[in-house]
XYZ file of C-alpha atoms in Angstrom:
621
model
C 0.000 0.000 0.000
C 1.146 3.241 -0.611
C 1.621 6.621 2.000
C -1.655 8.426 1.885
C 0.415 11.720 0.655
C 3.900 11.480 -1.920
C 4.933 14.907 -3.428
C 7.181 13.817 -6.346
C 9.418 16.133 -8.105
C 10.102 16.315 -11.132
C 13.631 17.260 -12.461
C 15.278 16.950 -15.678
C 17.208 19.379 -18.691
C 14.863 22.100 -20.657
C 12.550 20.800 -22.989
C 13.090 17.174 -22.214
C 9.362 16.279 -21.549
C 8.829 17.091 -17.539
C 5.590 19.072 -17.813
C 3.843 16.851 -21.060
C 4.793 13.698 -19.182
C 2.803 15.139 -15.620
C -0.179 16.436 -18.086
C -0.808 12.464 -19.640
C -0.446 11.218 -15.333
C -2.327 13.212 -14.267
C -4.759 15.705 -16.930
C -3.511 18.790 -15.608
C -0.578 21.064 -17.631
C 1.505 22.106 -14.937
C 2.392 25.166 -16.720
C 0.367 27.702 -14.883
C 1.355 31.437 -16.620
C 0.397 31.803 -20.314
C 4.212 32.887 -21.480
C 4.773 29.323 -20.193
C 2.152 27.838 -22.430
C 3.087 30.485 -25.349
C 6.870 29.637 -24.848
C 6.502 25.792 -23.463
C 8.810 26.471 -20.472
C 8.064 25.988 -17.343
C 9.568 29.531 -15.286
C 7.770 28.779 -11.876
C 6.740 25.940 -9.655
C 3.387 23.947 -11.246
C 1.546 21.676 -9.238
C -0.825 19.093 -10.341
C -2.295 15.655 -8.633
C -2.381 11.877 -9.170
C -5.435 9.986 -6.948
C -3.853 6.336 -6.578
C -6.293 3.690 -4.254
C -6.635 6.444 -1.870
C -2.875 8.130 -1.833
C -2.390 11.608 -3.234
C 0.841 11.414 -5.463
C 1.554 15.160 -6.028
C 3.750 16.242 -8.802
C 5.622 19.835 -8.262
C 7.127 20.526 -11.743
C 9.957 22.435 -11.383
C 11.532 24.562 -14.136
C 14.658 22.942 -16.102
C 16.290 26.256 -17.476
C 19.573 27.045 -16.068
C 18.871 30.184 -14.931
C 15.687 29.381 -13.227
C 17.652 27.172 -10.852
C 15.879 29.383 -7.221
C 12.947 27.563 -8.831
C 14.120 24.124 -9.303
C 14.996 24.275 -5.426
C 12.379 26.018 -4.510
C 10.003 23.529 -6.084
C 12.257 20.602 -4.291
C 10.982 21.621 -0.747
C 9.077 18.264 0.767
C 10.202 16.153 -2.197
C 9.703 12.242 -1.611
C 10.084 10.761 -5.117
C 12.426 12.476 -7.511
C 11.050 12.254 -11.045
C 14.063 12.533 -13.712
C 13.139 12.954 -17.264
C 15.730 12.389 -20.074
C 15.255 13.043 -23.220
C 15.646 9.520 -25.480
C 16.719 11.627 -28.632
C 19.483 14.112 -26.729
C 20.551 11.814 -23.805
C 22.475 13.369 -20.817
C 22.903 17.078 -21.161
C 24.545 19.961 -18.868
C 21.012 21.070 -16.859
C 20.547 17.089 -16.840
C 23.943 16.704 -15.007
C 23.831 20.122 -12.635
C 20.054 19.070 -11.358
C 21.557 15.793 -10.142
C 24.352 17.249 -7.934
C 21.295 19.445 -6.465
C 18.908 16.779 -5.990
C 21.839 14.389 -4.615
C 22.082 16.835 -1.775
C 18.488 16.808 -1.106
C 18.431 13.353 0.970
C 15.533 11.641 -1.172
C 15.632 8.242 -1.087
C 13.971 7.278 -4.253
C 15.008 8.114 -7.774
C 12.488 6.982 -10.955
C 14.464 8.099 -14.115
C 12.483 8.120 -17.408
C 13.713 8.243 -20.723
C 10.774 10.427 -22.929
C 10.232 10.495 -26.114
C 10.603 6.851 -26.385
C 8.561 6.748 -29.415
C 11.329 8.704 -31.507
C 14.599 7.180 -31.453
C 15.255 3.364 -32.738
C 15.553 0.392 -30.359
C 19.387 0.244 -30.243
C 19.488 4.039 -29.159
C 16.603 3.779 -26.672
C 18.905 1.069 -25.031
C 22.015 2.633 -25.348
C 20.669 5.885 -23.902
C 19.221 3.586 -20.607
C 22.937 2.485 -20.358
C 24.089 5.827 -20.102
C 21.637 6.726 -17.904
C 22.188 3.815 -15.429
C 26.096 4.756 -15.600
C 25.142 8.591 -14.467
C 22.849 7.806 -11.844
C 24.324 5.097 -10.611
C 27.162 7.673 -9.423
C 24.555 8.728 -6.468
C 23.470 6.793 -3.964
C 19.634 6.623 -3.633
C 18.497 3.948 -1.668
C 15.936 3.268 -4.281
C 16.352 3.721 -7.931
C 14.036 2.498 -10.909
C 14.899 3.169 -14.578
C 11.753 3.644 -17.343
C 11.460 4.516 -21.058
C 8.044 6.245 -21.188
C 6.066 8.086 -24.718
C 3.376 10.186 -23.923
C 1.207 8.430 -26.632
C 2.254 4.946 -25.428
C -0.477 4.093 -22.673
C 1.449 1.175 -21.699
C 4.577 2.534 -20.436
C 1.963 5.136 -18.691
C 0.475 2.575 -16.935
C 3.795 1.083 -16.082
C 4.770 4.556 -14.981
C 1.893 5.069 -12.697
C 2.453 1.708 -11.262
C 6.089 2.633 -10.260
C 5.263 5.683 -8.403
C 2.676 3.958 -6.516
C 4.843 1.224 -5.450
C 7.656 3.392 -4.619
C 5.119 5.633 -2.503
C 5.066 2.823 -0.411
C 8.844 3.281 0.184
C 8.934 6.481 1.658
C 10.189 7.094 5.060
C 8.933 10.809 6.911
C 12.085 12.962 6.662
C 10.736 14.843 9.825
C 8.167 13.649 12.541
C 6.404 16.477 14.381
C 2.531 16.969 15.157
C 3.668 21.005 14.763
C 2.430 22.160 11.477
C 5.288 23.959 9.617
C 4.361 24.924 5.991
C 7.256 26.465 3.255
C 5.453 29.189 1.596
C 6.363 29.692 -1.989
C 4.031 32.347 -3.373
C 1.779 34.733 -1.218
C -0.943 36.429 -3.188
C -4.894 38.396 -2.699
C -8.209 36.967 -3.956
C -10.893 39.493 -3.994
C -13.260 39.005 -1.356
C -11.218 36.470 0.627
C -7.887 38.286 1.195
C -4.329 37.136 1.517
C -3.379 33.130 0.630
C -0.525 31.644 1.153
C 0.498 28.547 -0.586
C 3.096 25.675 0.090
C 4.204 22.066 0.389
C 2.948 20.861 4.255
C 6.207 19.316 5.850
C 5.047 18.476 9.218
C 2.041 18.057 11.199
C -1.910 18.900 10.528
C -3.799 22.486 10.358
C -7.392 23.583 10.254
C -9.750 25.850 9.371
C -9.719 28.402 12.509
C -6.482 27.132 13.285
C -3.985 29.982 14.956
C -0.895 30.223 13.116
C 2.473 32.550 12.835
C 4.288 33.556 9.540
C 7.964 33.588 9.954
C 10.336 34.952 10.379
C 8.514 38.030 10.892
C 6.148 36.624 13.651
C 3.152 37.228 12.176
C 0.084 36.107 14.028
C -2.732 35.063 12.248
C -5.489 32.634 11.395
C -6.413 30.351 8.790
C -9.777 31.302 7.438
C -10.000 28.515 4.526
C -8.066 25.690 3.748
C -7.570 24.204 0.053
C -5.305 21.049 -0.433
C -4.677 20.293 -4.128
C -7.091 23.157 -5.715
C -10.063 21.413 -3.923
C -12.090 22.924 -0.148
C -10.436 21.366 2.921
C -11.156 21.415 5.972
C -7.833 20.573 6.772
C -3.845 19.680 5.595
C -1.406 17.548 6.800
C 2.297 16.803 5.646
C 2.583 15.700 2.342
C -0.389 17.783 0.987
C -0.257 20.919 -1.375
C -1.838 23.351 0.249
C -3.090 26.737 -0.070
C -4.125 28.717 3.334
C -6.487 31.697 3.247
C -5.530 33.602 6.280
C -6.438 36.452 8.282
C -5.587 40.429 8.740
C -2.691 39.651 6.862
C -0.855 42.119 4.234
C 0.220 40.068 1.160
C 2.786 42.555 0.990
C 4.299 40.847 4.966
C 4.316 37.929 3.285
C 7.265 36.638 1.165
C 8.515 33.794 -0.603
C 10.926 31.695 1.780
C 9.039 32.113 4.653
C 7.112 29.655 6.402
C 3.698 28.986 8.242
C 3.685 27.374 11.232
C 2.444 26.666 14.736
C 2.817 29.763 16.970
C 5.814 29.819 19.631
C 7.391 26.660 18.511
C 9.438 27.259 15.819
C 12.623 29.655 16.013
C 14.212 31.848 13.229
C 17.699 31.804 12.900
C 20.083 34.747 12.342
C 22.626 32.329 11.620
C 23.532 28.734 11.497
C 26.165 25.822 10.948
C 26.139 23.188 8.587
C 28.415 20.442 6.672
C 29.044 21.932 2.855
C 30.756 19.982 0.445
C 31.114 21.445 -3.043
C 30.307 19.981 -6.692
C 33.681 18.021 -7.879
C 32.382 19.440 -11.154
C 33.317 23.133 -10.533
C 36.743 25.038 -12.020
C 39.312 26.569 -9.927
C 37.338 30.005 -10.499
C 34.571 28.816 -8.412
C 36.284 27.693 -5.041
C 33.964 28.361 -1.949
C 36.609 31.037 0.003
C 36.218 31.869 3.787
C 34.064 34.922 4.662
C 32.647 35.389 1.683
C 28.536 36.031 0.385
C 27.084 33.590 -2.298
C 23.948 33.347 -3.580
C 21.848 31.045 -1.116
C 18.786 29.107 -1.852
C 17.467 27.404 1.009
C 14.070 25.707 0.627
C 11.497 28.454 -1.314
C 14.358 31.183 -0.012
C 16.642 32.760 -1.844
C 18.563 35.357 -1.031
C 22.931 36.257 -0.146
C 24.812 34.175 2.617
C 28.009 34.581 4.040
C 30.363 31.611 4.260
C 32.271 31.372 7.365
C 34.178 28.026 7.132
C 35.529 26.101 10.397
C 39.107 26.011 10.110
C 40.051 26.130 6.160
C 40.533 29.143 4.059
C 39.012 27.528 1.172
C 37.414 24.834 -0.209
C 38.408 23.092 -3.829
C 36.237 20.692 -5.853
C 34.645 17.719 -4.259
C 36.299 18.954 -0.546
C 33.566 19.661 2.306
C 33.699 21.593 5.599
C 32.026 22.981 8.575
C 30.830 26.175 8.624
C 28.262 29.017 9.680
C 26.305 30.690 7.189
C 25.042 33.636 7.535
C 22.099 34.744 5.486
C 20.903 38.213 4.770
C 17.339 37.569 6.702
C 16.165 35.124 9.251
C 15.998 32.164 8.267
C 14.026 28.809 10.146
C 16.001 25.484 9.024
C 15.310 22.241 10.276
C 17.575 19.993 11.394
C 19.549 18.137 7.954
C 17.628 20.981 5.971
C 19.662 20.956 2.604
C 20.944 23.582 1.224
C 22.738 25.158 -2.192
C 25.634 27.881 -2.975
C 25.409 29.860 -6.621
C 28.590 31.770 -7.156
C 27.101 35.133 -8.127
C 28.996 35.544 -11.587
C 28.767 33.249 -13.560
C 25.679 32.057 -11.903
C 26.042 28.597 -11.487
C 25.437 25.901 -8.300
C 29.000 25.244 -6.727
C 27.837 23.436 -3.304
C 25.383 22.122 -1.302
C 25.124 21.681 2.444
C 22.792 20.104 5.537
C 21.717 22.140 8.622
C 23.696 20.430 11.569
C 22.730 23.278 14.177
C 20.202 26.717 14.547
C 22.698 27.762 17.464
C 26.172 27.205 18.660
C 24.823 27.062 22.622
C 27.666 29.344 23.548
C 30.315 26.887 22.710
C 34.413 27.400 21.903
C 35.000 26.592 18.602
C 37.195 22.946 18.862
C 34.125 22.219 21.132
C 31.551 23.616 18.332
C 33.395 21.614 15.872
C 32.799 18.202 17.970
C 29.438 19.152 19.365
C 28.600 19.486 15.277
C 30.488 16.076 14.007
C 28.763 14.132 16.739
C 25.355 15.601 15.347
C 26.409 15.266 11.470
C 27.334 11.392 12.399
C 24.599 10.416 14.706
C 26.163 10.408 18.098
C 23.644 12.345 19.700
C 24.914 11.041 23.194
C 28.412 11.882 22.787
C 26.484 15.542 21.445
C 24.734 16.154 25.052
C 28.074 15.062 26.471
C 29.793 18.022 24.614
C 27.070 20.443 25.602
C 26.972 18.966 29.498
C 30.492 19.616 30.045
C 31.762 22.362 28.194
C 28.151 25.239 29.221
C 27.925 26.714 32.277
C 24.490 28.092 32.929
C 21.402 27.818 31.451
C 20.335 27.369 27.949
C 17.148 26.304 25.296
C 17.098 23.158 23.329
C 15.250 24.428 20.102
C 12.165 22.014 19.081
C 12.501 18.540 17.952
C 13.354 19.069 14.093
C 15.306 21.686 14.196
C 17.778 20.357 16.523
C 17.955 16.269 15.782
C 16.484 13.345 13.540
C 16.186 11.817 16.429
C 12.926 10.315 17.947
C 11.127 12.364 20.819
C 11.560 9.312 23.282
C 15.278 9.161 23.015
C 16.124 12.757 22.964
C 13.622 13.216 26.129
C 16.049 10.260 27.903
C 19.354 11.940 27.136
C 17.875 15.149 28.370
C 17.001 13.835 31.999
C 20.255 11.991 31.803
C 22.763 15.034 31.255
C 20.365 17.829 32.020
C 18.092 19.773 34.844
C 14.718 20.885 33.155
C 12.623 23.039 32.673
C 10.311 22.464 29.430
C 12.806 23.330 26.196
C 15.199 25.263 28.748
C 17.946 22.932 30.521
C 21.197 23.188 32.296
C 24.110 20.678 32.470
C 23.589 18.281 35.301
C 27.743 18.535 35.968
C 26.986 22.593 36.413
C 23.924 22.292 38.541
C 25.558 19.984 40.889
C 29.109 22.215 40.791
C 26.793 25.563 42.110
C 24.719 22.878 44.542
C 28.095 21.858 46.066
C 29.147 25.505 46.664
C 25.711 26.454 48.293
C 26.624 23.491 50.302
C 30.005 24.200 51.122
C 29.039 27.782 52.532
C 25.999 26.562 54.577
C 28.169 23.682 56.258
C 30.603 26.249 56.982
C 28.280 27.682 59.732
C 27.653 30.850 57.692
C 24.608 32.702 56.964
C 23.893 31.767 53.234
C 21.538 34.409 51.299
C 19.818 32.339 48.502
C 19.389 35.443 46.531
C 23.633 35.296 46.084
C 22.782 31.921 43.702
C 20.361 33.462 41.194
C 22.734 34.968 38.881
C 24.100 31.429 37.948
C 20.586 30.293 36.370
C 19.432 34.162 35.658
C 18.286 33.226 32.351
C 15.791 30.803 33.443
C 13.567 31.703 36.237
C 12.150 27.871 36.243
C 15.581 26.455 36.754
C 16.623 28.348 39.495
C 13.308 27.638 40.975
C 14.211 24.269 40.697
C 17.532 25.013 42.010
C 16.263 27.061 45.001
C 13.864 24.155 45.839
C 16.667 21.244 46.257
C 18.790 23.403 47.987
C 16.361 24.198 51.087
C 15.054 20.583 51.193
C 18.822 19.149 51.406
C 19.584 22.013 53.942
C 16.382 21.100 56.101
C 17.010 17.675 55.639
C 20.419 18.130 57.505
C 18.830 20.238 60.217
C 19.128 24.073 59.088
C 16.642 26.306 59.136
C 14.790 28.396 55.837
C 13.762 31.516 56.767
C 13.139 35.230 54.833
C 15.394 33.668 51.549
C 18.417 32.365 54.209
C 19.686 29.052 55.191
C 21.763 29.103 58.804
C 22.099 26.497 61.409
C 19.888 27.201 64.167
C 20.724 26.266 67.811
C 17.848 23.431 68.598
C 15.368 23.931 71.962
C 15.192 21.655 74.619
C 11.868 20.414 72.918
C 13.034 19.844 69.501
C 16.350 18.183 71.101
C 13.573 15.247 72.850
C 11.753 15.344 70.019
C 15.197 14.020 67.923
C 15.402 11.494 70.880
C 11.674 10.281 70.784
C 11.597 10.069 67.128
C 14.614 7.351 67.268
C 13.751 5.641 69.761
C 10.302 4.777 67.948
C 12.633 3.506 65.229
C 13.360 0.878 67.775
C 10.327 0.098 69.421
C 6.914 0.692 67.577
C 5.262 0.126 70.791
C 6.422 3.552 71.812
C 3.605 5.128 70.449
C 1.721 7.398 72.768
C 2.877 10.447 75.216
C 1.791 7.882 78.205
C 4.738 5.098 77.249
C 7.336 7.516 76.143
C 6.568 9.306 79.401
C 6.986 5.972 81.191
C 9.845 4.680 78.689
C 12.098 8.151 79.211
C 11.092 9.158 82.740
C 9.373 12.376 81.428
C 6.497 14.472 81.965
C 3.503 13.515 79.454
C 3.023 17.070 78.637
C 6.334 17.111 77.249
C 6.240 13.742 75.286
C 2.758 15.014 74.059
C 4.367 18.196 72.597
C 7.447 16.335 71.330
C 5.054 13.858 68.882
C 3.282 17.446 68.206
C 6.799 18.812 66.753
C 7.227 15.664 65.219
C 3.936 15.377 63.369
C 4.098 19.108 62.371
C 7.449 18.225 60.349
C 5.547 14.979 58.679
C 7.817 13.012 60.981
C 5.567 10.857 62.492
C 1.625 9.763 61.360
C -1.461 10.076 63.773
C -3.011 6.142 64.180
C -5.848 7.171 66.427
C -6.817 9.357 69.234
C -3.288 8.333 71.056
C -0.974 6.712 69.111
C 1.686 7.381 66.580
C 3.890 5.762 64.134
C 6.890 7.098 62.668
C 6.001 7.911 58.640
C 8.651 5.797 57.113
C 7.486 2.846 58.518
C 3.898 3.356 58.157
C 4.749 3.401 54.277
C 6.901 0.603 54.193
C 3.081 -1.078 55.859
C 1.478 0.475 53.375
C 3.929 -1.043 50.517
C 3.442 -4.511 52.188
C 0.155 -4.284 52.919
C -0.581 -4.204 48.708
C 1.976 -6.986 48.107
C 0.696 -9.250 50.519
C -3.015 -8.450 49.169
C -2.274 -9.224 45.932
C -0.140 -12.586 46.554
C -2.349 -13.940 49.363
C -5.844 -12.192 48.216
C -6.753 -10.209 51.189
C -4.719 -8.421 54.966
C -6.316 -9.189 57.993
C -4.877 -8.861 61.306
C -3.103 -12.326 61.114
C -1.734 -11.510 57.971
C -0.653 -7.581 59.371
C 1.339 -9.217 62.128
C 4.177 -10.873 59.604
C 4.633 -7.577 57.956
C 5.396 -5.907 61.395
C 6.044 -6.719 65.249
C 3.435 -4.532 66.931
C 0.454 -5.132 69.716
C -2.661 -4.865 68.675
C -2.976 -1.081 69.791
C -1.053 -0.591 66.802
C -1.989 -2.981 64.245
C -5.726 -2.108 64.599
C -5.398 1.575 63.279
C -2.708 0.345 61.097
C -5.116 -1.737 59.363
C -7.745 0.866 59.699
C -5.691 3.053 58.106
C -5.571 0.888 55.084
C -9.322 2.297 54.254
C -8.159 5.434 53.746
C -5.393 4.694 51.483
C -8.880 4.462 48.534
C -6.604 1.287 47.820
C -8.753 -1.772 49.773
C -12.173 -3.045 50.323
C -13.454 -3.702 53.594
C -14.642 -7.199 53.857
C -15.308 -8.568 57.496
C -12.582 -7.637 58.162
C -10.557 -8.585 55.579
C -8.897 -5.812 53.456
C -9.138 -6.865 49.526
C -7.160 -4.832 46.716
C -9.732 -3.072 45.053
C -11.030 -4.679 41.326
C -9.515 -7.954 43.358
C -11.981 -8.516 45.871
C -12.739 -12.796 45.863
C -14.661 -12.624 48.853
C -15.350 -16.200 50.436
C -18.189 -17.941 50.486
C-alpha cells in the first residue's frame, strides 16, 4: 500500500518532456502562466495531482532552465520521489547533469528516471541511452532507484509509470516527525473578497480551518480562514499535501517567498547557522567556496545572499567539504539536515550544497563547536549532550525537535534527563547544577549565613531552573537540620523540645510500641506534657503519622506497611490482622489503626474484616 500523501518532483534538462509527461499522469498542464504555455517552459513551480487507491501522489514541476535554478529548489521543498526525465533523442545534457548534484544533496531516497520520447529514437538508441543513464545515476546513492522509457502516446509505459510511483510511494520514510504544522510558503498572493493566501508544500504536522498560526520569520500572528489542499475545499492539511491557506488580517505585501507557516511559539528563526558543505567536484578553480565570503543562497522556497564562514580552512576546492556558519541576509528557520545550495554570483552557477547540523552554537568554543557538530552530522547524539553537558555553564534552550535532531522524541527526552536539569525546552548541564549545589553546600556547612538570593545569577536566564535550584537546595539544607527563613539558610541552635523530640523520634525507630505520650513518658522518665508536645513537633514536620486518638507511628514505617500491605493483598488475596502481624512486630494497639488506616489509602475493600485490593476482591463464600 502506498503513503496516503507522496509529493514527487520532477527534475530533468529544458525541454526534455517534464511538464507533457505530468499532463498524460495526471490531466492537468503544470504550466500555470500563459508565457509558459506560449513559450513551453516551465519559469515557476506547477503543481498538479495523481489519486492512486486512496494516496495523493503530487507532482511539483519544477523549471529545467539554467537560470531558473531558485525555482528548481524552490520547487524541491518536501520532495519524496524524484522524477528525472531524459530526453531519449538528446541523452544526458549539462542542466541534466547540474540538477543531479542538487537533488543528490536533497536526501531523497527514491530516484524513478524516465527516458521520454521513447517513441522517436530506434531500439538500439533507446537502449544505449538507458545504459548511459544507469552509468550517471548510478554515481549517487539513492536507496531506491528504478529506470523507465516512457512516450506520452504509449499508454502502456503510462500505466507502467503510474504503477512505479505507486509502489515506490510505499517506500517512503517521513524525513521529519512532528505533530507542529510547519508549511514552506512559496508564493503569497490576494483573492478578492477572501484576502491574503498563502500557498506551500505541508512538511510536518496537521492544520485547520480556525487554526492559529504565525508567519515567519517576521512573527506574524494570524489565522487560517479557509483551507484548500490540491485546488479542492479542505477542511484541513497535513504533511505531504499541497496546500493553499487563506488567512487572516494579513498584508500580502508581509508575506514573502521563503518564509514559512507554522504553529505559533514553537518554531525559532535563525540569524545564523552551521552546517556540513561539500562542493560539486564538477566546478573550475574560479569557483572555489573562500572563507568569509557572500554567495547566492537558496534554502528551501528562499533565496537570497549568505556569508560563508568556514571552520578552520581558508578555502574549499572541488569535491572537498567543511564545517561552517552561514550567515544569510534575513532570518531564516532550518530544520535539522535541511539541505541547502551555494550559486557563485557571476557566472551564476550551483557550486555546493550543504545540511543544517545546528540553529545555534549554545555558547560553545569553537574545537568544542566543531565536535558538538560532528557528533550531530554522524549520529552520536549522546556523545552531542556530552559536549554540551560539560563544556556550558548556565542555562540554555534546546530548540524544538526538528530543528535540533532526527532523532525520535523518546530518546532525545532520555538523554535530556540523563545530562540535564529541566525546565520544558530550557535545561542546564547536570555537571553545572551539581558544581553551584556543592558551593551552596560548602558555605551553609561552613556555619555561615547563606543568602539564597547570592545563587540566582548562575541560572538568571531561566527563572524555572533556578526555581528548581532554590527548591533542592532548602530541602537538602532542612534535611540536615538548618533552618529556611526570609530567603536564608543558617544552622539554628535546637530547643530543649526539639532536642527530645530528635530522641523520641529514634527511639520509635526501635520500638513501635512507643507510640503514645503515656509510654514515652513511662519509657524516658518524662512528663507527658512534654512527650505530648514532642510527637506534636514531630507530626508538624511529617515526621511521624497520627493512628488514632493516642498513638503514633513514625512515617517511614507506616509506608513501608502500606507497601506490604498491597503486596501481601495481591499474593495472598486479602490483609487481615493475622496476615498484618508478619509484615510488622506490633500489639494490637497498633496494628488495629494500622489496618484501619488501610481504608483510607482508597486502595482496599473492607470485607469482614478482611482488606481486599480493590477490582480484586474474591470474597469467600
Amino acid at each position: 500500500m502506498g503513503r496516503q500523501n507522496v509529493i514527487v518532483g520532477t527534475a530533468g534538462h529544458i525541454d526534455h518532456g517534464k511538464s507533457a509527461l505530468v499532463e498524460r499522469l495526471t490531466g492537468v498542464h503544470p504550466d500555470r502562466f500563459k508565457e509558459e504555455q506560449e513559450r513551453g517552459i516551465t519559469l515557476d513551480l506547477g503543481f498538479a495531482a495523481l489519486e492512486i487507491d486512496k494516496t495523493t501522489i503530487s507532482f511539483v514541476d519544477v523549471p529545467g532552465h539554467e537560470k531558473l535554478i531558485r525555482n528548481m529548489i524552490a520547487g524541491a521543498t518536501g520532495i519524496d520521489i524524484i522524477l528525472f526525465a531524459v530526453d531519449a533523442t538528446e541523452g544526458i545534457k549539462p542542466q541534466t547533469i547540474e540538477h543531479a548534484d542538487i537533488l543528490s544533496v536533497l536526501n531523497i531516497e527514491t530516484l524513478i528516471v524516465v527516458l521520454t520520447k521513447a517513441d522517436k529514437v530506434s531500439e538500439a538508441l533507446l537502449n544505449r541511452r538507458l545504459s548511459e543513464a544507469r552509468e550517471f545515476f548510478n554515481r549517487f546513492t539513492y536507496p531506491y532507484k528504478r529506470f523507465l522509457t516512457v512516450s506520452i502516446y504509449d499508454q502502456h509505459s503510462i500505466d507502467n509509470l503510474k504503477k512505479t510511483l505507486y509502489e515506490c510511494s510505499g517506500l517512503i520514510s517521513s524525513k521529519y516527525t512532528s505533530h507542529d504544522f510547519l508549511m514552506r510558503i512559496d508564493r503569497s498572493f490576494s483573492v478578492k473578497g477572501a484576502g491574503t493566501v498563502v500557498t506551500g508544500s505541508c512538511i510536518t504536522g496537521r492544520i485547520k480551518t480556525g487554526d492559529d498560526i504565525e508567519i515567519l520569520p517576521a512573527g506574524i500572528q494570524t489565522k487560517v480562514k479557509n483551507i484548500q489542499v490540491h485546488s479542492k475545499n479542505s477542511l484541513s492539511a497535513s504533511a505531504g499535501d499541497r496546500a493553499a491557506l487563506n488567512v487572516t488580517g494579513v498584508d500580502k505585501g508581509n508575506v514573502h517567498r521563503g518564509d514559512i507557516a507554522a504553529a505559533p511559539k514553537v518554531f525559532s528563526p535563525a540569524a545564523s547557522f552551521y552546517a556540513r558543505l561539500k562542493t560539486f567536484s564538477s566546478i573550475s578553480k574560479r569557483d572555489v567556496i573562500k572563507h568569509n565570503k557572500s554567495y547566492r543562497f537558496l534554502i528551501g522556497t528562499y533565496a537570497g545572499e549568505a556569508k560563508i564562514i568556514l571552520l578552520g580552512k581558508k578555502s574549499l576546492n572541488a569535491g572537498e567539504s567543511a564545517l561552517c556558519k552561514i550567515v544569510p541576509d534575513k532570518p531564516y528557520t532550518p530544520l535539522f539536515g535541511e539541505a541547502f545550495f551555494l550559486r557563485s554570483l557571476s557566472p551564476q552557477i550551483t557550486v555546493a550544497g550543504g545540511r543544517v547540523l545546528s540553529i545555534t552554537n549554545f555558547g560553545l568554543a569553537k574545537n568544542n563547536l566543531v565536535t558538538f557538530l560532528s557528533c550531530m552530522e554522524n549520529g552520536k547524539t549522546e556523545e552531542a549532550f556530552k559536549v554540551l553537558e560539560t563544556n556550558i555553564e548556565g542555562t540554555f534552550d534546546i530548540p524544538t525537535l526538528i530543528q535540533f535532531t532526527d532523532k525520535k522524541s523518546d530518546e532525545i527526552k532520555h538523554l535530556i534527563k540523563k545530562y540535564f536539569i529541566s525546565a520544558g525546552r530550557t535545561v542546564t548541564p547536570g555537571k553545572y547544577f551539581s558544581k553551584i549545589t556543592d558551593m551552596a553546600k560548602e558555605e551553609i556547612y561552613s556555619g555561615k549565613t547563606v543568602s539564597l538570593s547570592g545563587y540566582h545569577k548562575y541560572f538568571k536566564n531561566s527563572e524555572n531552573i533556578w526555581k528548581i535550584f532554590r527548591e533542592n537546595l532548602i530541602r537538602l539544607a532542612e534535611k540536615n537540620g538548618y533552618t529556611y527563613e526570609n530567603e536564608k539558610i543558617f544552622k539554628k541552635r535546637k530547643s530543649e523540645h526539639e532536642k527530645l523530640a530528635d530522641e523520641i523520634y529514634e527511639k520509635m525507630s526501635q520500638d513501635v510500641s512507643l507510640s503514645n505520650a503515656a509510654n514515652l513518658s513511662s519509657f524516658l522518665n518524662i512528663p507527658e506534657k512534654a512527650a505530648a508536645n514532642a510527637l506534636t513537633i514531630l507530626a508538624n514536620k511529617g515526621k511521624v503519622k497520627k493512628l488514632d486518638e493516642k498513638n503514633f507511628i513514625r512515617t517511614d514505617i507506616f509506608d513501608d506497611f502500606i507497601q506490604l500491605a498491597v503486596k501481601t493483598a495481591k499474593k495472598e488475596q486479602y490483609i487481615d490482622l493475622k496476615k498484618a502481624k508478619t509484615i510488622i512486630e506490633a500489639p494490637r494497639k497498633i496494628l488495629i489503626p494500622l489496618i484501619e488506616q488501610l481504608d483510607k489509602t482508597g486502595l482496599f475493600t473492607n470485607k469482614d474484616n478482611k482488606r481486599y485490593l480493590k477490582g480484586d476482591e474474591t470474597a469467600e463464600f
